[in-house]
Short mmCIF file of C-alpha atoms in Angstrom, two decimals:
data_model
loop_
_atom_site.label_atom_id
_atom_site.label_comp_id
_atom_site.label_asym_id
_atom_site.label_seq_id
_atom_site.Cartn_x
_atom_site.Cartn_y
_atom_site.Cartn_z
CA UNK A 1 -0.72 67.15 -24.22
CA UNK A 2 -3.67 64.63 -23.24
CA UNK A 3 -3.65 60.73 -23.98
CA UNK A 4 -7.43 59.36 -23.50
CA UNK A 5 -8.92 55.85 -24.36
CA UNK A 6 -11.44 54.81 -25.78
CA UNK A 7 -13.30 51.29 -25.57
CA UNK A 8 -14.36 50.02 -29.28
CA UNK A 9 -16.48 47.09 -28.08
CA UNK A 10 -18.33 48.17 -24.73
CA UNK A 11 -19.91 44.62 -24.10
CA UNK A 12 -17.20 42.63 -24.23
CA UNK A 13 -16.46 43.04 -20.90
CA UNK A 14 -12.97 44.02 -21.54
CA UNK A 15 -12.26 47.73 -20.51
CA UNK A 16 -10.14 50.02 -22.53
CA UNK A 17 -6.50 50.54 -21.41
CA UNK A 18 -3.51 52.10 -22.11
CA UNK A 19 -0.16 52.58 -20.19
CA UNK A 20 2.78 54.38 -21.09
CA UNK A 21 6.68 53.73 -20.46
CA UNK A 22 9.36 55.53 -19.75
CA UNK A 23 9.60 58.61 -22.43
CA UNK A 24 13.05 59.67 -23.76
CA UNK A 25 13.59 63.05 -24.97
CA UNK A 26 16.67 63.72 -27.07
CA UNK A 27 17.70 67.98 -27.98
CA UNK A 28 19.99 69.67 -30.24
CA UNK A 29 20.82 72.74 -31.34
CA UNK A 30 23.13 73.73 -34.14
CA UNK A 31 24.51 76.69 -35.70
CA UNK A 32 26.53 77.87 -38.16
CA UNK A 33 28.80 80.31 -39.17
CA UNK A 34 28.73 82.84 -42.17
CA UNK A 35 32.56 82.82 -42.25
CA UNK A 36 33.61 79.63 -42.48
CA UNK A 37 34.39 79.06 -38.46
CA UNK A 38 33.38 75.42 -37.79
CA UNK A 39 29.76 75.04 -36.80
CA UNK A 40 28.80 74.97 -33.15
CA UNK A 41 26.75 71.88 -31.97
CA UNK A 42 25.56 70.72 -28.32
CA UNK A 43 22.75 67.96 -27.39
CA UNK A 44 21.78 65.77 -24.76
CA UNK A 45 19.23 63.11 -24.00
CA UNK A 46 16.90 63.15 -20.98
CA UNK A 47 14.69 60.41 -19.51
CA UNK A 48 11.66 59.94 -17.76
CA UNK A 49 10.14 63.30 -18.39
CA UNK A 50 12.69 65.55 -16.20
CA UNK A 51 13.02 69.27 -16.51
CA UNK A 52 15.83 70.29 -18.91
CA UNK A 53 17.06 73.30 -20.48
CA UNK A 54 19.92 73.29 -23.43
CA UNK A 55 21.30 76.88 -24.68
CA UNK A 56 23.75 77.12 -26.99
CA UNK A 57 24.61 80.73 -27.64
CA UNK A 58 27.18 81.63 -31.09
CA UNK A 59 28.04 83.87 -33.08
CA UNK A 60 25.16 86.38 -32.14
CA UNK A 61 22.77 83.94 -31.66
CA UNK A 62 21.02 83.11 -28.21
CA UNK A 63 19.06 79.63 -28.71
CA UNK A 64 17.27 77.22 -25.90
CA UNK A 65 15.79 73.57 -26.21
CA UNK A 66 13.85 72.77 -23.21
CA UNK A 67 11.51 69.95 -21.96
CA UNK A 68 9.02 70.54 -18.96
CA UNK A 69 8.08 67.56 -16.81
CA UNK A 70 4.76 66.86 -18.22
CA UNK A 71 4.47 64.22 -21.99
CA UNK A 72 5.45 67.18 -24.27
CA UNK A 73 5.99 70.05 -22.14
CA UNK A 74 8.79 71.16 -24.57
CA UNK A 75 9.64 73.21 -27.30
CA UNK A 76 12.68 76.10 -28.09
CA UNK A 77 13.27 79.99 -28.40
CA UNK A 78 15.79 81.86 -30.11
CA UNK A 79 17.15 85.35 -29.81
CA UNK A 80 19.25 87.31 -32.63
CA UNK A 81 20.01 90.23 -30.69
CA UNK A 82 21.43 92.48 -33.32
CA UNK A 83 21.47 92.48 -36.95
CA UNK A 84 23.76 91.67 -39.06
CA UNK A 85 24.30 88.26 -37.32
CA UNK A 86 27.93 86.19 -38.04
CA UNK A 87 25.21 83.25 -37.91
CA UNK A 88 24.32 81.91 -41.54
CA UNK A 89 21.79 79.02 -40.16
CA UNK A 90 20.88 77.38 -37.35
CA UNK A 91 18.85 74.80 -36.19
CA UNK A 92 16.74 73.58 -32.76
CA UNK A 93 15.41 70.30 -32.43
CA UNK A 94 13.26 68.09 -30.02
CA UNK A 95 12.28 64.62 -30.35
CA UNK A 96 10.38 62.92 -27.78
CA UNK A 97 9.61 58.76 -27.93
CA UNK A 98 7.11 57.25 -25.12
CA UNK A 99 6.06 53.29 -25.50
CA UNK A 100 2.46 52.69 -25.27
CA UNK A 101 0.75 49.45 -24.30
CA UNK A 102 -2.39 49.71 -25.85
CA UNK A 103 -5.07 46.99 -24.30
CA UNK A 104 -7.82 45.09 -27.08
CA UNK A 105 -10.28 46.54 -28.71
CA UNK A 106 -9.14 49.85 -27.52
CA UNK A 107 -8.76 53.26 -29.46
CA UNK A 108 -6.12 55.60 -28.63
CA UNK A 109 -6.29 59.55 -28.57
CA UNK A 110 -3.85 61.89 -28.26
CA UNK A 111 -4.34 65.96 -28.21
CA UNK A 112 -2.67 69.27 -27.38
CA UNK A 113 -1.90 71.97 -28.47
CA UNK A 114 1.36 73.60 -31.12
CA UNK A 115 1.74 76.92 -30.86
CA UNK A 116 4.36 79.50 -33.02
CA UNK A 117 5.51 83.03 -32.32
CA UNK A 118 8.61 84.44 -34.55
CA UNK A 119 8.65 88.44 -34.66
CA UNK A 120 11.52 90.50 -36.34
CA UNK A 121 12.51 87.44 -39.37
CA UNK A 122 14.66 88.32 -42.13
CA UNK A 123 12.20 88.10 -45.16
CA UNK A 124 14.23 84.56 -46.22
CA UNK A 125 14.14 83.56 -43.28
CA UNK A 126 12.59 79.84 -42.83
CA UNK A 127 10.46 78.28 -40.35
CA UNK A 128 9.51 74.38 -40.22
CA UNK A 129 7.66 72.92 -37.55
CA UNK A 130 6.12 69.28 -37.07
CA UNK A 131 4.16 66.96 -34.56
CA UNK A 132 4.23 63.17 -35.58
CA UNK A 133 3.02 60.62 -33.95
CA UNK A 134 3.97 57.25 -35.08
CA UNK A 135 1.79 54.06 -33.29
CA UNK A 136 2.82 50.48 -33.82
CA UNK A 137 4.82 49.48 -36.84
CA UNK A 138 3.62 49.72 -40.28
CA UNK A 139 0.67 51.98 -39.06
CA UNK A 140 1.58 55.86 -38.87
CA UNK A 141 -0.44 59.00 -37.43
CA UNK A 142 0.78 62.55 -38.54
CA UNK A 143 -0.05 65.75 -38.03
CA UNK A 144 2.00 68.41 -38.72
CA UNK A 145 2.49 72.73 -39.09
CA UNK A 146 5.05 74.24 -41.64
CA UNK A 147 5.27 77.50 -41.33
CA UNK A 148 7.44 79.85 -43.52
CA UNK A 149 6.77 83.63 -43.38
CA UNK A 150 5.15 86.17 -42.55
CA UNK A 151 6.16 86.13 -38.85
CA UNK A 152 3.57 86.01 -36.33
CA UNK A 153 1.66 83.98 -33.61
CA UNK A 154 0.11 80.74 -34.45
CA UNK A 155 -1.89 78.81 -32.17
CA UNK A 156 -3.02 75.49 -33.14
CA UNK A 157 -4.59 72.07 -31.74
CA UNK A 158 -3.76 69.08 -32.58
CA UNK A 159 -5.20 65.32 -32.69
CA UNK A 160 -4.10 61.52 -33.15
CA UNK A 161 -5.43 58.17 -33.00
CA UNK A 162 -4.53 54.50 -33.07
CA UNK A 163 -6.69 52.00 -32.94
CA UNK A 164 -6.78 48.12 -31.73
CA UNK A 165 -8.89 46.23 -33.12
CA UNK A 166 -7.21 42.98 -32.06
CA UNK A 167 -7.65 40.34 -29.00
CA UNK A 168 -4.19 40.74 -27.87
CA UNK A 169 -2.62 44.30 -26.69
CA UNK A 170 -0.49 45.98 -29.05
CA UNK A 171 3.04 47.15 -27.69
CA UNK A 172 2.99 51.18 -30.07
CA UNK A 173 5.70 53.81 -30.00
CA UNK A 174 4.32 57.57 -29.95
CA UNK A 175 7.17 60.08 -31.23
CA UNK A 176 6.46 63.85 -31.04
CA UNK A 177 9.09 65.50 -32.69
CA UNK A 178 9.53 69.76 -32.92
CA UNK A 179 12.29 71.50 -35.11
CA UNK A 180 13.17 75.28 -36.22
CA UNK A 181 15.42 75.52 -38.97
CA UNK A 182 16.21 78.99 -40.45
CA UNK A 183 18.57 79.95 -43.02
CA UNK A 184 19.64 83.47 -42.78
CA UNK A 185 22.04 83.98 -45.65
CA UNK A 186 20.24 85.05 -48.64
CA UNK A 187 22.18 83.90 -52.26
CA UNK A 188 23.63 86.70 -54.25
CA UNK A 189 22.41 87.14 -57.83
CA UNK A 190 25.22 85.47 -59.14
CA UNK A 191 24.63 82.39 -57.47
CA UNK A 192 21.28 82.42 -59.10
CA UNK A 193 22.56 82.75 -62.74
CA UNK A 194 25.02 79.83 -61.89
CA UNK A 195 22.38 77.64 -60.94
CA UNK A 196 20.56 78.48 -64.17
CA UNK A 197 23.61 77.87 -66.01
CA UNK A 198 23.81 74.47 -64.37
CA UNK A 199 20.39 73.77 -65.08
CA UNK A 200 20.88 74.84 -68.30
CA UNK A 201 24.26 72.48 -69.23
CA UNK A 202 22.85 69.31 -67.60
CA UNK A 203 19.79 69.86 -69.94
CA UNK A 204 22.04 70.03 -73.09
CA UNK A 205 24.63 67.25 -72.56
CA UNK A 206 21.50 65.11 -71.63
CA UNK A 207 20.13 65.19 -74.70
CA UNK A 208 17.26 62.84 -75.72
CA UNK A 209 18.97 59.92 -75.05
CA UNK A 210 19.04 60.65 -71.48
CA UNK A 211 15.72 61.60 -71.53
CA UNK A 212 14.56 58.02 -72.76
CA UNK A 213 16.67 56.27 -70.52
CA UNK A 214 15.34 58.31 -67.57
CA UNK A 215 11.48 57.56 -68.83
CA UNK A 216 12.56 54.02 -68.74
CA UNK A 217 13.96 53.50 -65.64
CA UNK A 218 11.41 55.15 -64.04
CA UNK A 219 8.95 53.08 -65.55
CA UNK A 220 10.33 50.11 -64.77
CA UNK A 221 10.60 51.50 -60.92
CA UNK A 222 7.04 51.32 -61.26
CA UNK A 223 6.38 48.27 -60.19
CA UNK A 224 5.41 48.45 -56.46
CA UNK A 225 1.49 48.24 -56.00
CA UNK A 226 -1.40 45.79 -55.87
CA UNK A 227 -4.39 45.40 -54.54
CA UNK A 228 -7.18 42.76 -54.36
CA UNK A 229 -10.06 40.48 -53.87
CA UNK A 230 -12.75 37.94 -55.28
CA UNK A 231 -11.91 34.77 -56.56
CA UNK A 232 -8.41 34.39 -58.13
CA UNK A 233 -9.13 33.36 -61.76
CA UNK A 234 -5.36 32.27 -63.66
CA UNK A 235 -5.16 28.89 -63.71
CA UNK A 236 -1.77 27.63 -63.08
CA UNK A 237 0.11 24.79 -63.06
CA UNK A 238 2.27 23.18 -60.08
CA UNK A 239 5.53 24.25 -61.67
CA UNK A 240 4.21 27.96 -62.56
CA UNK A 241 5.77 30.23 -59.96
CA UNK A 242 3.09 33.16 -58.49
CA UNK A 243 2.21 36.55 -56.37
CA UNK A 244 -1.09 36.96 -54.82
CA UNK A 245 -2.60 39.69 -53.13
CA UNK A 246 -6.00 39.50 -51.14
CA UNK A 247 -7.95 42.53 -49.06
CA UNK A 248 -10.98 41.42 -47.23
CA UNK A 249 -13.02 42.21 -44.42
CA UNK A 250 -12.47 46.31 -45.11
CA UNK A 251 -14.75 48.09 -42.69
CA UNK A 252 -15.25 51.68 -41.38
CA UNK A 253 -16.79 52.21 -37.83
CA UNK A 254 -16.89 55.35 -35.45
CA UNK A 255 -16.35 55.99 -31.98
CA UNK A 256 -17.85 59.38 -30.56
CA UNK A 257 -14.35 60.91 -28.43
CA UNK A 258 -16.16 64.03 -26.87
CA UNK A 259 -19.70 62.29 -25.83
CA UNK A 260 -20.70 64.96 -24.35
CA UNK A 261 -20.53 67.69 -27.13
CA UNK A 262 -24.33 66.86 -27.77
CA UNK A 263 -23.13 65.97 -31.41
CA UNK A 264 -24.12 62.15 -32.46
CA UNK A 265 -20.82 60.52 -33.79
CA UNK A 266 -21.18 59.94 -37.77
CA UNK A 267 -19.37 59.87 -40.69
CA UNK A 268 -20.89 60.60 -44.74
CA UNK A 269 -19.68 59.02 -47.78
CA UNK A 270 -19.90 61.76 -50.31
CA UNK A 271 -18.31 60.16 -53.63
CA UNK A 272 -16.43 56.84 -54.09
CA UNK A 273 -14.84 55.69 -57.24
CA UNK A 274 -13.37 51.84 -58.11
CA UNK A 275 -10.68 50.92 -60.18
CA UNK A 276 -9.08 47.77 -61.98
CA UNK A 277 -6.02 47.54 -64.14
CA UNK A 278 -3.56 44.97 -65.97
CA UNK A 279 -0.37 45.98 -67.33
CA UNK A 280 2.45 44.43 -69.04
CA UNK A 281 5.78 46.41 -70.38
CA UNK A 282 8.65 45.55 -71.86
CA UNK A 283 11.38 47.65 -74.21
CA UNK A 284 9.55 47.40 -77.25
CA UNK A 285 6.02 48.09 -75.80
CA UNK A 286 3.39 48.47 -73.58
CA UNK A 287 -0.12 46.10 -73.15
CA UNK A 288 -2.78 47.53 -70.57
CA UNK A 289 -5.89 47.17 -69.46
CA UNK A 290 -7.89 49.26 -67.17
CA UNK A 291 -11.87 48.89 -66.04
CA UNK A 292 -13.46 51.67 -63.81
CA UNK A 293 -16.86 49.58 -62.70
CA UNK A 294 -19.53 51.24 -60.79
CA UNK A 295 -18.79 50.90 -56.77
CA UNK A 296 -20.83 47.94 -55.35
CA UNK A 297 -20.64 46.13 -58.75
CA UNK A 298 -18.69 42.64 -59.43
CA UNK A 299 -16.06 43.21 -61.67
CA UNK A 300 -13.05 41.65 -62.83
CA UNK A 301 -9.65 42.69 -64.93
CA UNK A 302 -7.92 39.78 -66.63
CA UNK A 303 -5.15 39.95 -68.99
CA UNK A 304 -3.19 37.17 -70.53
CA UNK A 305 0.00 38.03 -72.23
CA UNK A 306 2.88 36.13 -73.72
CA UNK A 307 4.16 34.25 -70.72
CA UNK A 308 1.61 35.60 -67.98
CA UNK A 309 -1.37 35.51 -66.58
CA UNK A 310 -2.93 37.93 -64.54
CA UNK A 311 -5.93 39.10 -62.86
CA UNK A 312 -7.40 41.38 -60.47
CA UNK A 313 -11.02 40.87 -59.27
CA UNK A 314 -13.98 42.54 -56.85
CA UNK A 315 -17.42 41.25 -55.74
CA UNK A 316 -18.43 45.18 -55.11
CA UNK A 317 -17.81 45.04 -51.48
CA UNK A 318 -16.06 48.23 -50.10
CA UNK A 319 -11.93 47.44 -50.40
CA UNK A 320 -12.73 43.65 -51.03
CA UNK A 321 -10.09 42.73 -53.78
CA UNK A 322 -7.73 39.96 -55.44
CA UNK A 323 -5.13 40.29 -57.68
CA UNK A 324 -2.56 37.17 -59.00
CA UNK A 325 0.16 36.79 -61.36
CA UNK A 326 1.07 33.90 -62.19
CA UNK A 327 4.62 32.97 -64.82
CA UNK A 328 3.96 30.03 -66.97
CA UNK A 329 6.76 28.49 -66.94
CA UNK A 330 5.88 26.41 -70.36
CA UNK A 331 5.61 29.80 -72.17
CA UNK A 332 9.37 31.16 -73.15
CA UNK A 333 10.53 34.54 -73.07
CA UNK A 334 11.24 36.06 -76.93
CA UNK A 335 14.12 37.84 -75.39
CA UNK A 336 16.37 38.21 -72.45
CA UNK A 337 15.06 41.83 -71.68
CA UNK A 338 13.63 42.18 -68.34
CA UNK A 339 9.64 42.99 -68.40
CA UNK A 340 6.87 44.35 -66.30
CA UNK A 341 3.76 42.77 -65.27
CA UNK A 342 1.47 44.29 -62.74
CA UNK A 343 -2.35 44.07 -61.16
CA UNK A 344 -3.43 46.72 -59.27
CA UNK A 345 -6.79 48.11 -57.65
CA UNK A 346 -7.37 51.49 -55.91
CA UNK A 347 -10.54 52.67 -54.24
CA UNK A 348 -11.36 56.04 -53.31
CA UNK A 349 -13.95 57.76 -51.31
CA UNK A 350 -14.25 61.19 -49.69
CA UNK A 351 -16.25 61.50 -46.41
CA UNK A 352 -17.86 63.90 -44.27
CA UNK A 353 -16.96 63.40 -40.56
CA UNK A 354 -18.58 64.69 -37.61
CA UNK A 355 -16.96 66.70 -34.84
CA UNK A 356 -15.68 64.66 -31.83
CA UNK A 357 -15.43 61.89 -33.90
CA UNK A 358 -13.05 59.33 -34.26
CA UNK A 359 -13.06 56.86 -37.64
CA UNK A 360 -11.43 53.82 -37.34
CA UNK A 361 -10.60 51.61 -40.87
CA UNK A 362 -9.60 47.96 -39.91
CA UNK A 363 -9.36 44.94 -42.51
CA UNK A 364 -7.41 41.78 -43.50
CA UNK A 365 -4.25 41.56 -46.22
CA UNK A 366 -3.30 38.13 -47.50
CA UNK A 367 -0.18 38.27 -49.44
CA UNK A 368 1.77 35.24 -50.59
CA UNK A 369 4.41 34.46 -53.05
CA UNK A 370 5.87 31.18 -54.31
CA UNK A 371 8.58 31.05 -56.54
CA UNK A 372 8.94 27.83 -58.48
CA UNK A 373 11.83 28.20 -60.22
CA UNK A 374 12.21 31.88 -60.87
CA UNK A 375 16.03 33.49 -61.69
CA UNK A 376 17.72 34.35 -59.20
CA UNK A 377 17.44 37.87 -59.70
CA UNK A 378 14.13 38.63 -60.95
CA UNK A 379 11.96 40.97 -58.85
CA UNK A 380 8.53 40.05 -57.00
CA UNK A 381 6.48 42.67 -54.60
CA UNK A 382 3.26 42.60 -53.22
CA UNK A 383 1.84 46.23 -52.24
CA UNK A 384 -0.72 47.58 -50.17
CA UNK A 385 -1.54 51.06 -48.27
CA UNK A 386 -4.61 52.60 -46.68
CA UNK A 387 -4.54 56.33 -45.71
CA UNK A 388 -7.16 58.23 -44.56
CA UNK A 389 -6.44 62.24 -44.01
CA UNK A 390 -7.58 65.50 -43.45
CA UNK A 391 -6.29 69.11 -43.17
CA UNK A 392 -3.80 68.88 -40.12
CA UNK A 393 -2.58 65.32 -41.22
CA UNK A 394 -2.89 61.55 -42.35
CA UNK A 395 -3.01 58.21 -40.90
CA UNK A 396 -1.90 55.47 -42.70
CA UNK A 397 -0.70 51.91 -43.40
CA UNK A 398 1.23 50.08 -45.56
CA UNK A 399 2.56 46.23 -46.30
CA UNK A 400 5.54 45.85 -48.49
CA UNK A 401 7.06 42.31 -48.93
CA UNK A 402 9.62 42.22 -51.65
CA UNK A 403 12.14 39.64 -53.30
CA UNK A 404 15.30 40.82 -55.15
CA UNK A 405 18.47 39.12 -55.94
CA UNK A 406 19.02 35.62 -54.15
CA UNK A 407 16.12 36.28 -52.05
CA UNK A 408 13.54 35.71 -54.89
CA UNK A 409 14.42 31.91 -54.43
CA UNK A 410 12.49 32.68 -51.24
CA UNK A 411 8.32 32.77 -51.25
CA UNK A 412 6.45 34.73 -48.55
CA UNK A 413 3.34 33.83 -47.14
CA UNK A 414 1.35 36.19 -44.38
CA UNK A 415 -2.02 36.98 -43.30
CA UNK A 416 -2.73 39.89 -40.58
CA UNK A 417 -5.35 42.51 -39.45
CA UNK A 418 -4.73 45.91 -40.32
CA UNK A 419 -6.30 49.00 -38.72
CA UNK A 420 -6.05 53.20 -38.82
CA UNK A 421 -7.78 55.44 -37.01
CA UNK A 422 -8.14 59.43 -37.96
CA UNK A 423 -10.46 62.06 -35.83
CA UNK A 424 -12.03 65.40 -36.23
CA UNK A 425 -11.11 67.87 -33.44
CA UNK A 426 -12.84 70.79 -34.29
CA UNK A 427 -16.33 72.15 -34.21
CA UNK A 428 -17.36 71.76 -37.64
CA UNK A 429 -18.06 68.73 -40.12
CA UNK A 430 -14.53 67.73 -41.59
CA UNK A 431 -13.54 66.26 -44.76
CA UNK A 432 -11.65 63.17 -44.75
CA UNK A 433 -10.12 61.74 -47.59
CA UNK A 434 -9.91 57.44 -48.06
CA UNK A 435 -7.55 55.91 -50.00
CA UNK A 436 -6.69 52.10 -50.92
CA UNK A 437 -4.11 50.75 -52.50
CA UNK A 438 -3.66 46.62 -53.63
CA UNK A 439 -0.43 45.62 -55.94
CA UNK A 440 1.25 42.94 -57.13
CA UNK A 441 4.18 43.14 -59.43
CA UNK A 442 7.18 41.24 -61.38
CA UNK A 443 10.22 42.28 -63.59
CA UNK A 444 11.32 39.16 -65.15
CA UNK A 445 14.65 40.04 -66.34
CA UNK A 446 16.42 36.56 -67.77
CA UNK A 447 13.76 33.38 -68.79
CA UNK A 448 12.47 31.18 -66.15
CA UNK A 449 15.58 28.73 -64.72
CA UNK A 450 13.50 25.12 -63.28
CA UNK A 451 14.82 24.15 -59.72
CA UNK A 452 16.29 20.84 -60.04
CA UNK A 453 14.63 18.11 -58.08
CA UNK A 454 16.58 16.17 -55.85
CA UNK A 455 16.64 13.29 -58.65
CA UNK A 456 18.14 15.37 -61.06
CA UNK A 457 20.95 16.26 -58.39
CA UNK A 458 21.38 12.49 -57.67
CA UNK A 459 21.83 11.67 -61.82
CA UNK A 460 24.40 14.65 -62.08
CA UNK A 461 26.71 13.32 -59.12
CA UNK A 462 26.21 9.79 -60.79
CA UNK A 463 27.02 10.92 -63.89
CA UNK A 464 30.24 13.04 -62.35
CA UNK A 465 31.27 9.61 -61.18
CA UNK A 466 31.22 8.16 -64.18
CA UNK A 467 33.42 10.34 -65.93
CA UNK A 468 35.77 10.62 -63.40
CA UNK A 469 36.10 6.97 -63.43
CA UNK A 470 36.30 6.28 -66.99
CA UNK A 471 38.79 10.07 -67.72
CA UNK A 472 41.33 9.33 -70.15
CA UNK A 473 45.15 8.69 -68.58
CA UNK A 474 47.00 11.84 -68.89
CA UNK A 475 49.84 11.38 -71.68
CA UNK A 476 53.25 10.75 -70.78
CA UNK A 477 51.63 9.28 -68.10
CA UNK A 478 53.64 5.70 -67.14
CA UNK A 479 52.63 2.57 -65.23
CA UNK A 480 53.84 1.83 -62.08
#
């Protein structure tokens, strides 16, 4: 495997940098038996990138986990060398986690190669393999292989990026992990028709009642996305409690990673689409709106409902978005029934990306929340992902803050910088897909409770005292 850099500003005077820590590499192998004997299980952890092998050889199975001394030298091999085996599964695993300083404005590559040989598989046999690399918090990087039958040799490379796009260096954690898992038990064709069965009975005692219940709960799970931009438009009210989502500053920008390929770094934007929409549900019913304006047009979504007031707005600019919701708390509920109120705005665009070229997404999310007197256990999430992908994996990034329970008492206010990076290693033009995501949600579930000021806190104590001074004598009661 290779790590290169790559610098993202070249006259800033700051030169590119990366340096990695000590890597940890943890191994197991498990297998187990078709007879009911317990399962056998060894593992062991190495550091610093030292040679190691693990075997673990049962019930006619010969199986190795090694690691090399170079940043994933590693992988596994197993043996079955007779059939039938007393073996009904097994499994070999390798994950391997080295910490990455990564200096400013610097963009992060990492290659290599995955390669797959299986010969002689039982036709059920199953074979899963992955590479992921995960850099810095929210922001993933994965590539993966999953391989299932027929047996054979697969060779194939692979490629990762992080970027950052900030003035400060990044602290990132890259995991590569490798597993084989094979089942080698095949079911008999009564288990199938008991499975059927199964199927079959929780399908009748659910009945349509279940059905509805299921649709609703799922609905209501809904709630989780938001995205946003231009001007927020509800007007509220210093009591009215509020989410707010804002995207800004979206921008896409390339860095050429094999410069001397002869091929001029680039990327295409083939097809991009825009969309707005308002929703609020409740038991009885269902009000939405949704607007689909032409990319690089204006636009804005607003929907005013019963106690609510929400809107999600654009000024045309690529991922530019801002959605709000905002509870008036002068408007009461018409029942105790928990609702649904949500602003969301997705962008989508597929590109065209040149070979030995890394694209790097970077922006700003604003997402802030300020309660006001909501129940107690009301629920209030702000929502945002990016991903970009292609046909070995995705990069991607997501924002999540949420309030349940006695945390919704709580508001939430953040701003940061967001960035993704995704490359094309191969020869020819690749196609990359873009996705956005901006969200903001509620589920009222009981009306809007005030938060007493302090005043009203000092009048109840006062007028505590009162009544305890003035209580009636208890009878019976006699004077001393």
């Amino acid at each position: 495997m290779r790590v290169q850099v790559f610098d993202l500003t070249p006259d800033d005077g700051q030169p590119a940098a990366y340096q990695l820590g000590t890597t940890i590499t943890e191994m197991r192998a498990d297998i187990a038996s078709s007879s009911g004997l317990p399962t056998q299980g060894i593992q062991h952890t190495v550091s610093d990138n030292l040679p190691y092998t693990l075997q673990l050889n049962a019930y006619g199975l010969e199986t190795t986990v090694y690691t090399g001394a170079g940043l994933s030298d590693a992988g596994f091999t197993y043996v079955m060398p007779s059939r039938p085996v007393e073996a009904s599964a097994f499994r070999l695993e390798m994950l391997q986690v080295t910490p990455v300083i990564l200096a400013p404005h610097s963009l992060l590559v990492v290659d290599g190669m995955a390669n797959r040989t299986t010969s002689d598989l039982h036709p059920y046999d199953f074979i899963y393999l992955r590479l992921n690399g995960e850099l810095a918090g929210l922001s993933t990087t994965d590539f993966w292989i999953c391989c299932e039958a027929p047996p054979g040799t697969l060779a194939r490379p692979f490629q990762f990026a992080y970027a950052n796009t900030g003035s400060t260096p990044m602290t990132l954690s890259m995991m590569l992990n490798t597993m084989t898992e094979v089942t080698l038990a095949v079911p008999e064709p009564s288990g199938w028709a008991m499975l059927l069965a199964g199927l079959v009975l929780l399908a009748v005692a659910g009945g349509r009642g279940t059905k509805r219940a299921l649709g609703r709960i799922g609905k209501a799970a809904g709630i989780v996305a938001l995205c946003g931009n231009a001007g927020i438009a509800a007007a509220q009210s210093a009591a009215d409690p509020f989410v707010i989502g804002r995207l800004s500053n979206v921008a896409l920008t390339v860095v050429d990673i094999a410069p001397d390929d002869g091929i001029t770094a680039a990327y295409h934007i083939n097809e991009e689409s825009v969309g707005l929409s308002n929703a609020v549900w409740w038991l009885q019913g269902e009000v939405r709106k949704d607007v689909t304006p032409p990319v690089g047009t204006p636009a804005q979504s607003q929907l005013d409902f019963m106690a609510w007031q929400t809107s999600i707005a654009t000024n045309g600019a690529r991922g530019d978005a801002v959605s709000s919701i905002v509870w008036d708390a002068e408007t009461p509920l018409e029942s105790s029934f928990y609702y649904s109120i949500s602003n969301s705005y997705d962008y989508a665009a597929n590109i065209t990306l040149r070979p030995g070229t890394a694209l790097v997404l970077s922006g700003t999310l604003f997402q802030q929340y300020v309660p006001r007197g909501m129940h107690p256990y009301d629920l209030v999430q702000s929502f945002f992902t990016a991903e970009m992908n292609n046909e070995y994996g995705a990069s991607h990034f997501s924002s999540t803050p949420a309030k349940y329970g006695p945390d919704t008492i709580q508001e939430w206010n953040q701003t940061f910088d967001f960035t993704l990076a995704i490359t094309n290693p191969d020869p020819i033009d690749a196609a990359i897909g873009l996705r956005l995501h901006l969200y903001s949600g509620m589920i009222p579930r009981l009306p809007l409770l005030p938060v007493p000021e302090p005043a009203s806190y000092a009048m109840l104590l006062a007028g505590l005292g009162v009544l305890c001074r003035y209580r009636p004598k208890r009878a019976g009661a006699t004077a001393g």
